[in-house]
Amino acid sequence: MPANVFNRRRTWLPAASVLFIATLSACGARQVQLLFPPQNDTGEYWKCPVADASARPEHRENQCTRVYGGLAPDIGNSGRVAHIDVRTCELGEFRSITIVDADSSSPTLYVTCGQPVGGQTAGSQTGGGTSATPPNLNGGLPSSPPSASDAVPTPDSPTPQSDLNGGLPPPEATPTTNP
Amino acid sequence: MAFLFDPQQPVAVPNWTNFSGTVGPFDIPHFVHIPGDPNRVPNALEIHANALREVLEFCFSASTPRPLRTLGSTWSFSSVIEPEQVVVDPGAMFHVQGIPHEHWTDEYLERARGGGFRPIFVEGGTGIGTLNDKLGRDGKLALQTSGAGNGHRMAGCIATGTHGSALQIGALHDTVLAMYLLISPDEAILVQSNRDKTFKPSIADWLQEQTKIPTRVEDGDLLLAAARVGLGSCGFVFAAIVEATGLYAFDIHRFKCDANDPDVLHALQTLDTTRLHASSTGDTPYHFDVVMNPYPVGGKKNWFATVMYKRPVGDREFKGPLQGIPRTTVDTMGLVSSLVEIFGEGLLGELTRAVVGGQICDQLNGDADPPEDTLFPGQVFGPTTLPRGQGASTEIAVDQRHAQAALDTVHQVLRSEADKGNLLLGVIAMRFVGRTRSLLGMNQFDKTCFIELPSIDSPGVRSVFDAVWQGLQDNNINFACHWGQLGGFSPARTQAYYGEHASQWMEARAQLLKTDTAMAVFGAKILKQAGLDGG
């Protein structure tokens, strides 16, 4: 693992982060899901699917309820103060996804990308799903399918992606002049 | 399909504050998450539209209309984000798609083919980082400019006039070709220029087919100029149609200098950077900025000038963001986050000018070289870390011809405030941007100079900001403050800086929204502060 994967500016959960990154690398995940133990009276898990490893999370303006990994609105529950940061960094063959600052008791980090980490079957706790990530959205990761042991439902269909170039070929190389 | 929004069982959020802690706490009675993950459902746009229409129906149908605010993504420091009764989090609204060229006008098709431009439908909640990645990876495209980081959401970024760094382009909002606005529960409009139409009327059917909202096209130059920087008050920004360009890379050169370096001062005054970089003669940089240590340390480099040149990428494979923005001088908010860790909250009262200057100097001088000679825009302006609950920033905009006078004023104020024990716990960053085509874009001049003062928050810092604004006013320097940052907004300053554009914006807003109810729903405290409420 490259040494600089841990940026000095950030607050890390080293053990969990190492596990997480290692898992990403091992399974070539294109979807992962972060789960934290119950933090409120409901007993529900607080969840943060990060389905698209290439997407930076849509940070929340406030510090409550749900955190998106760039997507997945219909998940999670309220009550947690936390801040998830997903980095799309290309360090060798994988990208790191790390928790920047999750307050209260140190959360245990679980990952669903074929196999849970941390001794609990994460997928069965969440009811969340592995999405069918559209082509070209694997964030540089291999597009391996979820393994048979993945305890998550069948993927839903994504919203169709249109051709960004509107039916034209991509533009030629950008002019070298600085207009 | 019914949405989760149930007015009888509202999701309330008590003690809400914005990320930096500069707004709030407020109790929000109705906090709404828009559902519909575009990567999981086939009809995300329709789901988003249905949800928004339910929320708007709730806001519009009350005997006293309920004001609605939409959240950005942690970057707003100002009252532009101040919530009232209903708050919408559009985090799931990140669908990005191309627009079939059958709907482009012939004139725009010609421009697109000749200049390598492409109109892109970008939902309002899309993060700039997500957009960069999508454009580069799937389309070999890039934004023409963005903010200094990639964490903003599209709607929030342009609504507050967040400027890019491109000398020749203007700000991100100046690359917006059209705005797709929801102005009532049952009406959406695509606002585009009348003079330079991008789309044929058939675009309305294309949009309506996806969202199921009755949609029409509204052609109007002033309407678009108002809606681009709309302060969240010209309707709900469902999407912006942004003009992307062919993927490019930046060739970056940074120069470490002594404070008051004559060559840098010359560049600040003239925007002629050739003395900084001899080989650049005849090649105007795409980007130019200068970052300064507010409390220079003797014997060390305290000013940092950066120029960037746009370069073709050829067959080079697209790469996503680096783990951090490679240059501290670009990532000024990340630098402030670092200072938070260094100083710690409890030490703020004991800091001295020398200690602060020394730490900032170390941060600015501590960068490693970027991994490659040229970087994609999304790598240069990539992910940063914001100081949660401890950030503050103001940014003033002045005509570039007054840049030197404004900078002198800032330094003068910093010295006098430091003598009182009030320290800026951050840096001074100067950037230069081309003229806007938006009524309330801060870049109102041929070249506008932005002077940003990002800092750890403290009572002393707030005194510094107040003194800077007052000092500029006392020295008769016409200025505006960034809509999304802490600002001394007032009707007089708005009028002095924006002139007739302010009244044109109010007229255009009224024309877009049409009814008093809509004006109330999309009202905001900042409008009154800045004299833009028509009152």
XYZ file of C-alpha atoms in Angstrom:
714
model
C 0.000 0.000 0.000
C 1.435 3.378 -0.882
C 2.445 5.224 2.221
C 0.773 8.431 1.204
C -2.658 6.886 1.175
C -3.045 8.353 4.619
C -3.152 12.035 4.189
C -1.851 13.826 7.209
C -4.594 16.389 7.086
C -7.347 13.998 7.845
C -8.611 12.088 10.762
C -8.528 8.440 10.014
C -9.748 5.262 11.518
C -6.620 3.397 10.625
C -7.585 -0.186 11.223
C -10.916 0.102 9.507
C -9.470 2.081 6.672
C -6.803 -0.468 6.042
C -9.351 -3.229 5.974
C -11.571 -1.248 3.743
C -8.930 -0.398 1.230
C -7.609 -3.895 1.243
C -11.067 -5.208 0.579
C -11.613 -2.838 -2.253
C -8.410 -3.902 -3.806
C -9.099 -7.550 -3.344
C -12.584 -7.735 -4.731
C -12.349 -5.062 -7.361
C -15.461 -3.608 -5.912
C -17.608 -1.367 -7.887
C -19.980 -0.920 -5.047
C -19.305 -0.737 -1.391
C -21.427 0.081 1.543
C -20.444 1.510 4.855
C -22.360 0.488 7.921
C -22.145 1.642 11.448
C -23.525 0.011 14.562
C -26.793 1.319 15.927
C -26.493 4.765 17.374
C -30.031 5.528 18.300
C -33.116 4.046 19.795
C -34.380 2.527 16.614
C -31.640 -0.020 16.568
C -31.265 0.475 12.886
C -27.946 0.637 11.256
C -26.758 3.889 9.963
C -25.721 3.278 6.434
C -23.852 4.930 3.703
C -23.820 3.109 0.426
C -21.072 4.277 -1.801
C -22.218 2.567 -4.904
C -20.076 4.329 -7.391
C -16.495 4.257 -6.358
C -15.727 6.966 -8.854
C -18.130 9.430 -7.337
C -17.210 11.909 -4.749
C -19.848 12.029 -2.076
C -22.408 14.713 -2.008
C -21.525 16.136 1.312
C -24.298 17.286 3.440
C -24.606 20.879 4.348
C -25.544 19.962 7.861
C -24.467 17.172 10.090
C -27.386 14.893 10.529
C -29.413 12.065 9.134
C -28.142 10.569 5.959
C -24.926 10.816 4.117
C -24.784 10.060 0.469
C -22.000 8.386 -1.293
C -23.028 10.412 -4.241
C -26.225 8.441 -4.450
C -28.658 6.155 -2.730
C -31.247 8.410 -1.206
C -33.521 5.836 0.269
C -31.248 4.466 2.891
C -30.110 5.078 6.348
C -31.823 6.638 9.226
C -31.358 9.682 11.273
C -29.590 10.626 14.394
C -25.947 10.305 13.575
C -23.472 13.070 13.264
C -20.849 11.940 10.878
C -18.967 12.957 7.870
C -18.018 10.571 5.169
C -15.482 11.411 2.597
C -14.948 9.327 -0.462
C -11.799 10.018 -2.317
C -11.333 9.079 -5.871
C -7.646 8.746 -5.809
C -5.690 6.572 -8.070
C -3.014 4.956 -6.037
C -1.890 1.909 -7.815
C -4.772 -0.290 -8.742
C -7.361 0.867 -6.311
C -9.060 3.868 -4.934
C -9.410 4.607 -1.330
C -12.643 5.252 0.424
C -12.181 6.419 3.932
C -13.999 7.816 6.868
C -12.850 11.262 7.634
C -14.535 12.076 10.828
C -17.130 9.883 12.390
C -17.820 11.078 15.860
C -19.232 9.458 18.987
C -17.979 5.974 19.675
C -15.542 4.654 17.176
C -17.679 3.081 14.527
C -16.900 -0.299 13.193
C -16.606 -0.297 9.506
C -18.184 -2.973 7.387
C -17.961 -3.392 3.701
C -20.193 -5.157 1.303
C -18.345 -5.951 -1.808
C -18.594 -9.649 -2.001
C -17.673 -10.296 1.576
C -18.269 -8.461 4.783
C -15.472 -7.143 6.890
C -15.639 -6.967 10.626
C -17.342 -10.194 11.468
C -20.884 -9.365 10.539
C -22.915 -10.007 7.459
C -23.366 -6.473 6.441
C -25.633 -7.016 3.514
C -28.240 -8.788 5.557
C -28.370 -5.894 7.933
C -28.975 -3.283 5.357
C -31.313 -4.648 2.815
C -29.321 -2.454 0.534
C -28.371 -3.549 -2.896
C -25.525 -3.696 -5.244
C -26.413 -1.563 -8.171
C -25.711 -2.267 -11.766
C -23.106 0.366 -12.238
C -23.344 1.691 -15.761
C -20.487 1.131 -18.156
C -17.578 3.487 -17.743
C -18.530 4.322 -14.203
C -16.351 1.849 -12.442
C -13.949 4.523 -11.422
C -10.994 2.693 -12.846
C -11.791 -0.459 -10.946
C -12.270 -3.804 -12.598
C -15.903 -4.371 -13.369
C -16.134 -7.705 -11.681
C -19.634 -8.745 -10.685
C -20.604 -9.285 -7.083
C -19.656 -12.693 -5.842
C -22.163 -15.424 -5.236
C -21.751 -14.970 -1.521
C -22.889 -11.401 -1.645
C -26.017 -11.239 0.444
C -27.622 -8.327 -1.271
C -30.581 -8.155 -3.597
C -30.498 -8.203 -7.344
C -29.452 -4.895 -8.824
C -32.035 -2.423 -9.958
C -31.816 -0.748 -13.301
C -29.991 2.518 -13.505
C -31.398 5.522 -15.263
C -30.340 5.210 -18.897
C -27.223 7.100 -19.772
C -27.304 9.202 -22.863
C -24.367 9.951 -25.073
C -22.667 12.961 -23.537
C -21.675 14.180 -26.960
C -25.257 14.289 -28.143
C -24.681 11.939 -31.019
C -21.536 13.634 -32.257
C -18.059 12.183 -31.906
C -16.023 13.503 -28.994
C -14.369 16.815 -29.798
C -10.963 16.775 -31.332
C -8.023 17.602 -29.116
C -8.447 20.903 -27.359
C -6.687 23.727 -29.182
C -3.296 24.436 -27.738
C -3.902 28.160 -27.638
C -5.141 29.729 -24.453
C -7.951 31.855 -25.838
C -46.130 7.237 -7.198
C -46.431 8.994 -3.889
C -43.306 10.403 -2.436
C -42.207 9.972 1.157
C -43.010 13.559 1.977
C -45.847 13.614 4.471
C -46.596 17.086 5.819
C -48.447 15.507 8.725
C -45.354 13.667 9.821
C -42.554 16.026 9.036
C -38.936 15.161 9.371
C -37.725 17.948 11.587
C -34.116 18.791 12.193
C -33.384 20.682 15.387
C -30.322 22.829 15.888
C -29.264 22.734 12.282
C -26.101 24.540 11.349
C -24.249 24.725 8.109
C -21.043 22.762 7.816
C -18.683 25.558 8.724
C -20.806 26.687 11.635
C -21.341 30.222 10.378
C -25.115 29.857 9.902
C -27.425 28.633 12.608
C -28.440 26.959 14.737
C -31.971 26.797 13.384
C -34.810 24.393 13.953
C -36.013 23.188 10.573
C -39.605 21.904 10.684
C -39.561 20.168 7.301
C -36.353 18.626 6.062
C -36.781 16.722 2.816
C -34.457 14.325 1.072
C -35.213 13.879 -2.580
C -35.304 10.164 -3.400
C -34.315 8.429 -6.619
C -30.762 7.232 -7.035
C -29.961 7.543 -10.753
C -27.673 4.533 -10.506
C -30.410 2.337 -9.103
C -33.662 3.385 -10.679
C -34.503 3.725 -14.354
C -36.599 6.876 -14.025
C -34.707 8.996 -11.556
C -35.643 12.283 -13.163
C -39.325 11.499 -12.897
C -38.928 10.475 -9.271
C -37.044 13.654 -8.505
C -39.671 15.716 -10.259
C -42.534 14.034 -8.442
C -40.892 14.595 -5.103
C -40.174 18.226 -5.819
C -43.682 18.823 -7.035
C -45.073 17.426 -3.779
C -42.787 19.643 -1.769
C -43.663 22.688 -3.825
C -47.349 21.927 -3.520
C -46.885 21.938 0.238
C -45.056 25.263 0.088
C -47.387 26.924 -2.391
C -50.687 25.770 -0.909
C -50.255 27.206 2.561
C -52.227 30.318 3.387
C -48.871 31.923 4.049
C -46.449 30.439 1.534
C -43.671 28.418 3.095
C -40.192 29.515 2.066
C -37.984 26.777 0.646
C -34.200 26.617 0.659
C -32.052 24.056 -1.067
C -28.863 22.765 0.449
C -25.522 22.845 -1.191
C -22.653 20.660 -0.146
C -20.974 22.314 2.823
C -19.384 25.237 1.000
C -21.748 28.073 1.868
C -20.723 30.431 4.631
C -23.349 33.115 4.054
C -27.029 33.609 4.762
C -27.771 32.414 1.240
C -28.139 29.009 2.869
C -30.179 30.189 5.834
C -33.186 27.901 6.140
C -36.720 28.703 7.095
C -39.605 26.253 7.042
C -38.739 23.806 4.297
C -35.298 22.570 3.345
C -34.563 20.296 0.431
C -31.471 18.178 0.188
C -30.927 17.378 -3.502
C -28.054 14.972 -2.916
C -29.652 12.285 -5.080
C -30.125 14.670 -7.983
C -26.901 13.940 -9.778
C -27.993 12.635 -13.154
C -25.791 13.852 -15.968
C -26.593 13.310 -19.601
C -25.875 14.582 -23.057
C -28.564 16.200 -25.143
C -29.263 14.740 -28.592
C -28.049 17.157 -31.224
C -31.390 16.978 -33.012
C -32.572 19.469 -30.407
C -29.707 21.915 -30.971
C -30.219 24.906 -33.189
C -28.262 24.971 -36.426
C -26.252 27.897 -35.149
C -25.287 26.082 -31.996
C -24.500 22.899 -33.877
C -22.057 24.887 -35.955
C -20.486 26.408 -32.855
C -20.246 23.010 -31.192
C -18.601 21.405 -34.178
C -16.195 24.268 -34.702
C -15.187 24.816 -31.126
C -15.552 21.359 -29.681
C -18.346 22.344 -27.302
C -21.086 20.119 -25.960
C -24.214 21.036 -23.948
C -24.594 18.795 -20.918
C -27.686 18.349 -18.751
C -26.450 18.474 -15.157
C -28.918 17.996 -12.334
C -28.722 20.599 -9.617
C -27.413 18.262 -6.938
C -24.509 16.980 -8.986
C -21.146 17.482 -7.365
C -18.449 19.048 -9.479
C -16.178 16.099 -8.779
C -18.798 13.661 -9.992
C -19.336 15.787 -13.068
C -15.628 16.044 -13.847
C -15.322 12.302 -13.639
C -18.350 11.627 -15.777
C -17.370 14.097 -18.466
C -13.779 12.957 -18.701
C -14.366 9.264 -18.490
C -17.461 8.898 -20.646
C -17.191 11.780 -23.049
C -13.568 12.951 -23.232
C -14.986 16.262 -22.085
C -14.281 18.773 -19.332
C -15.784 21.837 -17.750
C -14.330 25.044 -19.090
C -13.748 26.211 -15.554
C -14.828 25.380 -12.015
C -14.226 26.575 -8.510
C -10.963 25.921 -6.708
C -12.278 22.616 -5.369
C -14.645 19.957 -6.657
C -16.983 19.608 -3.687
C -19.664 22.073 -4.720
C -22.987 21.037 -6.071
C -23.828 22.489 -9.440
C -26.863 24.477 -8.325
C -25.153 25.932 -5.281
C -21.991 26.692 -7.155
C -23.622 28.809 -9.814
C -26.349 30.239 -7.575
C -23.724 31.968 -5.466
C -21.590 33.072 -8.389
C -18.702 30.846 -7.413
C -16.043 31.819 -9.854
C -13.568 29.753 -11.652
C -9.996 30.528 -12.251
C -9.953 31.097 -15.961
C -8.765 34.490 -17.041
C -10.396 34.223 -20.434
C -13.586 32.327 -19.671
C -15.305 33.884 -16.707
C -16.884 31.801 -13.992
C -18.672 28.479 -14.139
C -22.024 30.219 -14.368
C -20.862 31.899 -17.541
C -20.652 28.517 -19.220
C -24.294 27.763 -18.451
C -26.313 27.713 -21.670
C -29.720 27.227 -20.132
C -31.416 26.691 -16.800
C -34.143 24.140 -16.166
C -36.238 25.648 -13.388
C -39.247 24.405 -11.505
C -41.245 27.547 -10.760
C -44.440 26.024 -9.385
C -45.735 22.537 -8.617
C -46.966 22.195 -12.181
C -44.647 24.230 -14.323
C -41.063 23.963 -15.417
C -39.249 26.260 -17.792
C -36.056 25.975 -19.750
C -34.571 29.452 -19.819
C -32.112 30.147 -22.598
C -30.683 33.114 -24.395
C -32.871 34.715 -27.005
C -29.980 36.122 -28.978
C -27.868 32.973 -28.994
C -30.389 30.188 -28.832
C -28.913 26.816 -28.058
C -31.977 24.662 -28.417
C -34.961 24.254 -30.659
C -38.434 24.250 -29.096
C -38.388 20.458 -29.275
C -36.118 20.438 -26.220
C -39.210 21.032 -24.086
C -40.709 17.719 -25.173
C -37.415 15.947 -24.547
C -37.317 17.296 -20.991
C -40.980 16.719 -20.312
C -40.761 13.154 -21.511
C -38.233 12.451 -18.779
C -39.572 14.502 -15.902
C -43.293 14.472 -16.744
C -43.450 18.099 -15.645
C -45.256 20.375 -18.100
C -42.312 22.202 -19.615
C -41.926 25.152 -21.901
C -38.987 27.074 -23.275
C -38.516 30.676 -22.241
C -36.154 32.648 -24.462
C -34.751 35.735 -22.810
C -31.262 37.083 -22.416
C -31.990 38.922 -19.195
C -33.931 35.990 -17.794
C -30.982 33.708 -18.319
C -28.589 36.337 -17.006
C -30.659 36.507 -13.824
C -31.188 32.787 -13.387
C -27.530 31.858 -13.788
C -26.628 33.504 -10.491
C -30.020 33.247 -8.875
C -29.164 33.061 -5.161
C -31.515 30.092 -4.943
C -34.368 32.510 -5.534
C -35.310 32.189 -9.200
C -37.099 28.870 -8.919
C -35.852 25.432 -8.002
C -32.808 24.619 -10.084
C -33.669 21.204 -11.409
C -30.733 21.262 -13.785
C -28.278 23.511 -15.525
C -27.288 22.972 -19.119
C -23.559 23.488 -19.018
C -21.298 23.885 -22.005
C -18.445 21.420 -21.760
C -15.407 21.397 -23.958
C -12.955 18.800 -25.162
C -10.837 17.302 -22.432
C -7.666 19.257 -21.738
C -4.864 19.377 -19.229
C -3.057 22.070 -17.291
C 0.631 22.793 -17.444
C 1.280 24.320 -14.023
C 4.096 26.606 -12.959
C 4.437 27.993 -9.476
C 6.869 30.628 -8.311
C 7.928 31.201 -4.734
C 8.713 34.821 -4.038
C 9.489 37.262 -1.323
C 6.667 39.465 -0.107
C 6.160 42.457 -2.379
C 8.144 40.842 -5.164
C 8.222 43.468 -7.941
C 7.562 40.982 -10.730
C 4.493 39.626 -8.959
C 3.263 43.130 -8.223
C 3.705 43.960 -11.890
C 1.662 40.892 -12.824
C -1.060 41.820 -10.335
C -1.299 45.285 -11.826
C -1.138 44.331 -15.491
C -1.975 40.609 -15.683
C 1.190 40.347 -17.763
C 2.901 37.340 -16.228
C 5.824 37.099 -18.620
C 8.323 38.347 -16.047
C 7.421 35.339 -13.919
C 7.896 32.817 -16.627
C 10.159 33.805 -19.459
C 9.173 30.944 -21.723
C 5.545 31.973 -21.562
C 6.081 35.057 -23.680
C 3.275 35.308 -26.171
C 1.258 32.622 -24.461
C -1.335 34.061 -22.098
C -1.985 31.750 -19.180
C -5.403 30.260 -18.689
C -5.150 30.797 -14.959
C -3.214 33.150 -12.740
C -3.327 33.434 -8.970
C -1.210 34.644 -6.114
C -1.387 33.361 -2.540
C 0.218 35.337 0.271
C 1.187 34.729 3.829
C -0.576 37.569 5.670
C 2.232 37.715 8.204
C 5.478 37.309 6.242
C 8.368 35.528 7.893
C 11.838 36.950 7.322
C 14.223 34.847 5.274
C 11.479 32.669 3.803
C 9.299 32.723 0.724
C 5.919 34.203 1.531
C 4.218 34.861 -1.810
C 3.340 32.151 -4.299
C 2.288 32.913 -7.864
C 0.773 30.190 -10.034
C 0.175 30.253 -13.766
C -1.485 27.442 -15.681
C -1.546 26.854 -19.410
C -4.157 24.838 -21.208
C -2.666 21.917 -23.118
C -4.109 19.218 -25.375
C -4.279 15.704 -23.994
C -4.039 13.731 -27.208
C -4.586 10.068 -26.513
C -3.751 10.325 -22.852
C -6.036 8.282 -20.668
C -8.356 10.217 -18.384
C -7.632 10.031 -14.686
C -9.800 10.949 -11.743
C -8.847 13.241 -8.899
C -5.748 12.834 -6.837
C -6.229 12.239 -3.158
C -5.782 15.879 -2.413
C -5.440 19.026 -4.451
C -1.771 18.955 -5.410
C -0.977 22.565 -4.594
C -1.666 24.099 -1.206
C -1.849 27.455 -2.908
C -4.828 26.245 -4.931
C -6.369 24.392 -2.002
C -6.645 27.286 0.409
C -9.555 25.802 2.346
C -7.580 22.603 2.778
C -4.768 24.705 4.161
C -7.135 26.188 6.707
C -8.188 22.670 7.700
C -4.551 21.871 8.282
C -4.187 24.934 10.438
C -7.146 23.830 12.535
C -5.299 20.636 13.328
C -2.087 22.482 14.046
C -3.444 25.251 16.190
C -6.342 23.514 17.826
C -9.357 25.282 19.158
C -7.983 26.031 22.580
C -4.946 27.925 21.395
C -6.676 30.612 19.433
C -6.391 33.185 22.159
C -2.649 32.752 22.572
C -1.510 32.909 19.010
C 0.823 35.624 17.876
C 1.532 37.102 14.491
C 4.869 35.314 14.363
C 3.437 31.923 15.241
C 0.626 32.181 12.723
C 2.940 33.490 10.013
C 5.417 30.716 10.653
C 2.872 27.940 10.429
C 1.326 29.341 7.272
C 4.766 29.698 5.757
C 5.514 26.064 6.482
C 2.251 24.951 4.926
C 2.740 26.981 1.790
C 6.315 25.847 1.329
C 5.604 22.214 2.093
C 4.102 20.974 -1.169
C 5.560 18.046 -2.984
C 5.720 18.224 -6.761
C 2.607 16.969 -8.578
C 2.891 13.425 -9.923
C 2.862 14.508 -13.553
C 3.866 17.529 -15.580
C 0.313 18.230 -16.635
C -2.889 17.436 -14.813
C -6.535 17.252 -15.807
C -8.733 20.074 -14.459
C -10.425 17.694 -12.036
C -7.023 16.838 -10.621
C -5.886 20.431 -10.205
C -9.169 21.546 -8.656
C -9.940 18.363 -6.798
C -11.128 17.252 -3.388
C -10.295 19.371 -0.423
C -11.072 19.203 3.261
C -13.204 21.883 4.842
C -12.919 22.771 8.501
C -16.161 21.584 10.008
C -17.614 24.006 12.465
C -14.504 26.146 12.443
C -14.273 27.721 9.024
C -14.824 31.277 7.939
C -14.059 33.055 4.738
C -14.795 36.244 2.941
C -13.955 37.121 -0.604
C -14.106 40.526 -2.131
C -14.340 41.296 -5.820
C -12.972 44.468 -7.345
C -12.212 45.778 -10.796
C -8.763 44.435 -11.614
C -7.575 47.996 -12.147
C -8.135 48.540 -8.440
C -6.482 45.314 -7.374
C -3.360 46.951 -6.051
C -5.304 49.521 -4.029
C -7.543 46.817 -2.606
C -4.586 44.659 -1.691
C -2.882 47.590 0.002
C -6.033 48.170 2.018
C -6.193 44.535 3.052
C -2.581 44.594 4.225
C -3.131 47.863 6.041
C -6.149 46.447 7.862
C -4.326 43.231 8.717
C -1.543 45.206 10.343
C -3.846 47.420 12.367
C -6.035 44.509 13.442
C -3.007 42.426 14.397
C -1.937 45.253 16.681
C -5.272 44.748 18.448
C -4.681 41.017 18.665
C -7.066 40.116 15.832
C -5.340 37.718 13.473
C -6.352 36.202 10.168
C -5.766 32.491 10.637
C -5.396 31.738 6.974
C -4.039 33.262 3.801
C -4.696 35.933 1.226
C -5.535 34.501 -2.180
C -5.866 36.630 -5.316
C -7.442 35.310 -8.501
C -8.474 36.912 -11.752
C -11.528 36.135 -13.829
C -13.002 37.366 -17.099
C -16.259 39.292 -17.414
C -19.536 37.634 -16.571
C -22.691 37.399 -18.625
C -24.763 37.149 -15.455
C -26.450 40.045 -13.729
C -25.231 39.148 -10.252
C -21.975 37.425 -11.063
C -19.251 39.093 -9.040
C -17.001 39.226 -12.100
C -18.597 42.369 -13.486
C -15.505 43.821 -15.129
C -13.364 42.961 -18.117
C -11.060 41.448 -15.554
C -12.228 41.091 -11.981
C -9.801 40.542 -9.130
C -10.973 38.352 -6.264
C -9.241 38.618 -2.918
C -10.173 35.726 -0.676
C -9.401 35.498 3.027
C -10.104 31.905 4.102
C -9.465 31.344 7.786
C -10.201 29.463 10.933
C -13.173 31.152 12.512
C -12.751 33.244 15.635
C -14.082 36.523 17.004
C -10.807 38.127 15.955
C -11.199 36.930 12.393
C -14.712 38.341 12.217
C -13.277 41.678 13.345
C -10.693 41.456 10.593
C -13.399 40.847 8.003
C -15.496 43.752 9.249
C -12.463 45.998 9.171
C -11.546 44.943 5.628
C -15.000 45.773 4.318
C -14.991 49.081 6.167
C -11.473 49.874 5.003
C -12.374 49.328 1.372
C -15.405 51.524 1.750
C -13.400 54.238 3.485
C -10.863 54.166 0.657
C -13.631 54.460 -1.943
C -12.874 51.107 -3.509
C -16.011 49.703 -5.079
C -16.338 46.062 -4.130
C -18.721 43.146 -3.790
C -18.554 40.118 -1.571
C -18.896 36.529 -2.721
C -22.560 35.572 -2.332
C -21.677 32.265 -0.736
C -19.162 33.594 1.753
C -19.305 35.940 4.690
C -20.038 39.362 3.360
C -20.967 42.819 4.374
C -24.050 42.741 2.168
C -26.097 45.905 2.082
C -28.426 47.569 -0.395
C -25.974 50.419 -0.837
C -23.059 48.148 -1.677
C -25.205 46.127 -4.061
C -26.305 49.260 -5.832
C -22.813 50.698 -6.017
C -21.291 47.523 -7.424
C -23.994 46.062 -9.646
C -25.734 49.285 -10.651
C -28.683 48.708 -12.964
C -27.985 44.987 -13.001
C -29.499 44.791 -9.532
C -32.849 46.191 -10.615
C -32.744 44.137 -13.810
C -32.235 41.031 -11.700
C -35.258 41.821 -9.557
C -37.385 42.491 -12.633
C -36.249 39.285 -14.296
C -36.881 37.293 -11.142
C -40.420 38.628 -10.958
C -40.926 37.780 -14.623
C -39.657 34.241 -14.093
C -41.677 33.509 -10.981
C -44.813 35.417 -11.989
C -46.760 35.184 -8.719
C -46.370 36.613 -5.251
C -46.666 33.108 -3.899
C -43.684 31.931 -5.908
C -41.729 35.028 -4.895
C -42.381 34.165 -1.258
C -41.532 30.474 -1.595
C -38.245 31.283 -3.297
C -37.474 34.230 -1.076
C -34.391 34.394 1.104
C -32.962 36.487 3.872
C -29.962 37.422 1.792
C -32.215 39.202 -0.699
C -33.335 41.633 1.958
C -29.802 42.088 3.272
C -28.548 42.948 -0.180
C -31.522 45.041 -1.212
C -32.687 42.540 -3.811
C -36.118 41.805 -2.380
C -37.802 44.598 -4.243
C -38.709 46.253 -0.990
